[in-house]
Structures are given as C-alpha cells and as structure tokens.
C-alpha cells in the first residue's frame, strides 16, 4: 500500500478561490479592503521567510498588507506602543506579530496588547477562551488549517484515536481542544504526547490519526506507527542545502519510511504550511467583515 498524499497546496488553492470571491464582494458592496499588518522583530531567517510568505499571500488575494520590520534590540514598550497605534488604525483589520520574539520582550504581554477583534492569529486569551468553550472566535491558523485538511480529504475523525506529539500553545494545545469538540474534524479521542511522555511509541502506535508537531526532523519513524494510519506532519526543519543553495526541508516524520505503511500523509513542503497561510487570510477577511 502506498499512502494517499494529502496536498495542502491544492486544498489551500481551493479555499483561496472562495476567499477571492468574498474579497471582491466586500470591495464592491462596501468599499472595504481587508488589511493585515505583519510585524517582525529581529532577523531570524525562518521568521523572515514566513513573514514573506504571508505578504505574498496578501498580494495574491489583493488584501492590503503592511510589513513592519523592527531591529533585534527593539524594546517591549516600543512594540506595545506600535500595537496600540495599529489597534486604532481603521485600514488594519488583522495584526500579526511573528513569534518567537527576542528575549527582552515578554511574548504574553505583547499578545495581550493586541485588540482581540484584530487577533488573526487567535493567540489572545479572549480568543483562546472562546475557542475552548466552542464559541465563535479566531482559530489559530495551523490547527485550523489541519482541521480543514482533514475535512477536505474526507478523513473521519469521529471516534478516532488521535495522537498529537507536541504541546505548544500554537499547535498542540489548540488542536487538542478543537478535536474533542462536536464539530467538523472533531469528536475524536485525543492524546497529547510531549517531551516527558514515558513511552512515545506506545501512544503513536495506537493512533488512527497521528499529528506530529515536534520540531525535530524525521523523529517519527516507520516502526512507531500502525498500518493504515493518517499522518499530519507539522514540522518544517531545515536539514541542509542543495549544491545550488536551495534549502532542503524535512518534516517531523520520516516520510519515505512511513508512506508505504500509512493510508494518507501530508508532505513537507506542500502539506500543512500552505494551509496555515490561507487560514490567516481567511481570518483577516473575517476580521474585516466584523468591522462593518
Ligand atoms: N511562529 C510560528 N508559527 C506562528 C504563527 O502561526 N503565528 C505567529 N505570529 N508566529 C508564529
């Protein structure tokens, strides 16, 4: 058996087409152009790439985008003042501060400073709380993208054993909360594994759906999964460069080893990544609609 490859690129493209229609309707009917600001503090190469991808996605959809690059030594109070201004800026409907932030800045304080109605990352505790109780809110983009991948691929989650490896605030914790809910791509029995899990393989082998968000290349190997598993790989790890200088990426999962055993698997790149970006666009359009 060779796994079905779940193409995030293709599914994100379909969602983008729907968004295009919504955006042109907003423009025609209300003269409203959704606006997103991305703030990058410092010069982390990976973060630079991610912010660049978000800008490009805005361009493609004719979403107004503003990029603010700040030096690594930026103070917390300077960043908080900037956010205060952007909260009041009528052209801006979504504010995204790329994480991680430099050490001198308290990440949580920055997240708290963003107006929850502009928090298109879904990181503000008001949005996190709403998400946990199943109220309408901005959902964090990567978990939301994973839910959409599962729905669009026709993967049944009801009653499924879902094992998530990784307990971050950005991926693992929100996914756990969403997938236990009575909602599309929900109704699952969810286990979270993390660095202190005693026997990781014991859990991963039980998974009908395995979601890896570890941040270590090829950490999940063929012997750790059962036949017919569905694998969602959230990892984007740089493992080298081609002679031409192009980055070589690997997921958290040993794709080549597992694809013969799995029923379906997401590739890296082209799996979860494009979904994260298109869900950010969707949240930005949602935020613009809320401003009407
Ligand atoms: N860093 C890694 N993932 C994300 C994300 O989804 N949003 C932000 N703001 N920073 C990140």
mmCIF file of C-alpha atoms and ligand atoms in Angstrom, residues 50 54 96-100 121 123 141-142 170 276, ligand 1:
data_model
loop_
_atom_site.group_PDB
_atom_site.id
_atom_site.type_symbol
_atom_site.label_atom_id
_atom_site.label_comp_id
_atom_site.label_asym_id
_atom_site.label_seq_id
_atom_site.Cartn_x
_atom_site.Cartn_y
_atom_site.Cartn_z
ATOM 1 C CA UNK A 50 7.322 33.014 6.977
ATOM 2 C CA UNK A 54 2.280 35.888 4.397
ATOM 3 C CA UNK A 96 0.262 39.526 13.350
ATOM 4 C CA UNK A 97 3.406 39.661 15.460
ATOM 5 C CA UNK A 98 5.712 36.912 14.248
ATOM 6 C CA UNK A 99 6.891 34.616 17.055
ATOM 7 C CA UNK A 100 9.287 33.933 18.635
ATOM 8 C CA UNK A 121 -3.514 34.501 14.995
ATOM 9 C CA UNK A 123 -3.491 33.781 20.377
ATOM 10 C CA UNK A 141 -4.089 29.220 11.795
ATOM 11 C CA UNK A 142 -2.107 25.965 11.885
ATOM 12 C CA UNK A 170 0.355 27.405 18.754
ATOM 13 C CA UNK A 276 -1.611 27.869 7.774
HETATM 14 N N1 LIG B 1 5.576 31.439 14.666
HETATM 15 C C1 LIG B 1 5.370 30.156 14.293
HETATM 16 N N2 LIG B 1 4.085 29.965 13.930
HETATM 17 C C2 LIG B 1 3.464 31.163 14.075
HETATM 18 C C3 LIG B 1 2.118 31.598 13.857
HETATM 19 O O1 LIG B 1 1.235 30.838 13.470
HETATM 20 N N3 LIG B 1 1.894 32.911 14.133
HETATM 21 C C4 LIG B 1 2.853 33.759 14.591
HETATM 22 N N4 LIG B 1 2.505 35.015 14.845
HETATM 23 N N5 LIG B 1 4.109 33.374 14.808
HETATM 24 C C5 LIG B 1 4.400 32.084 14.552
#
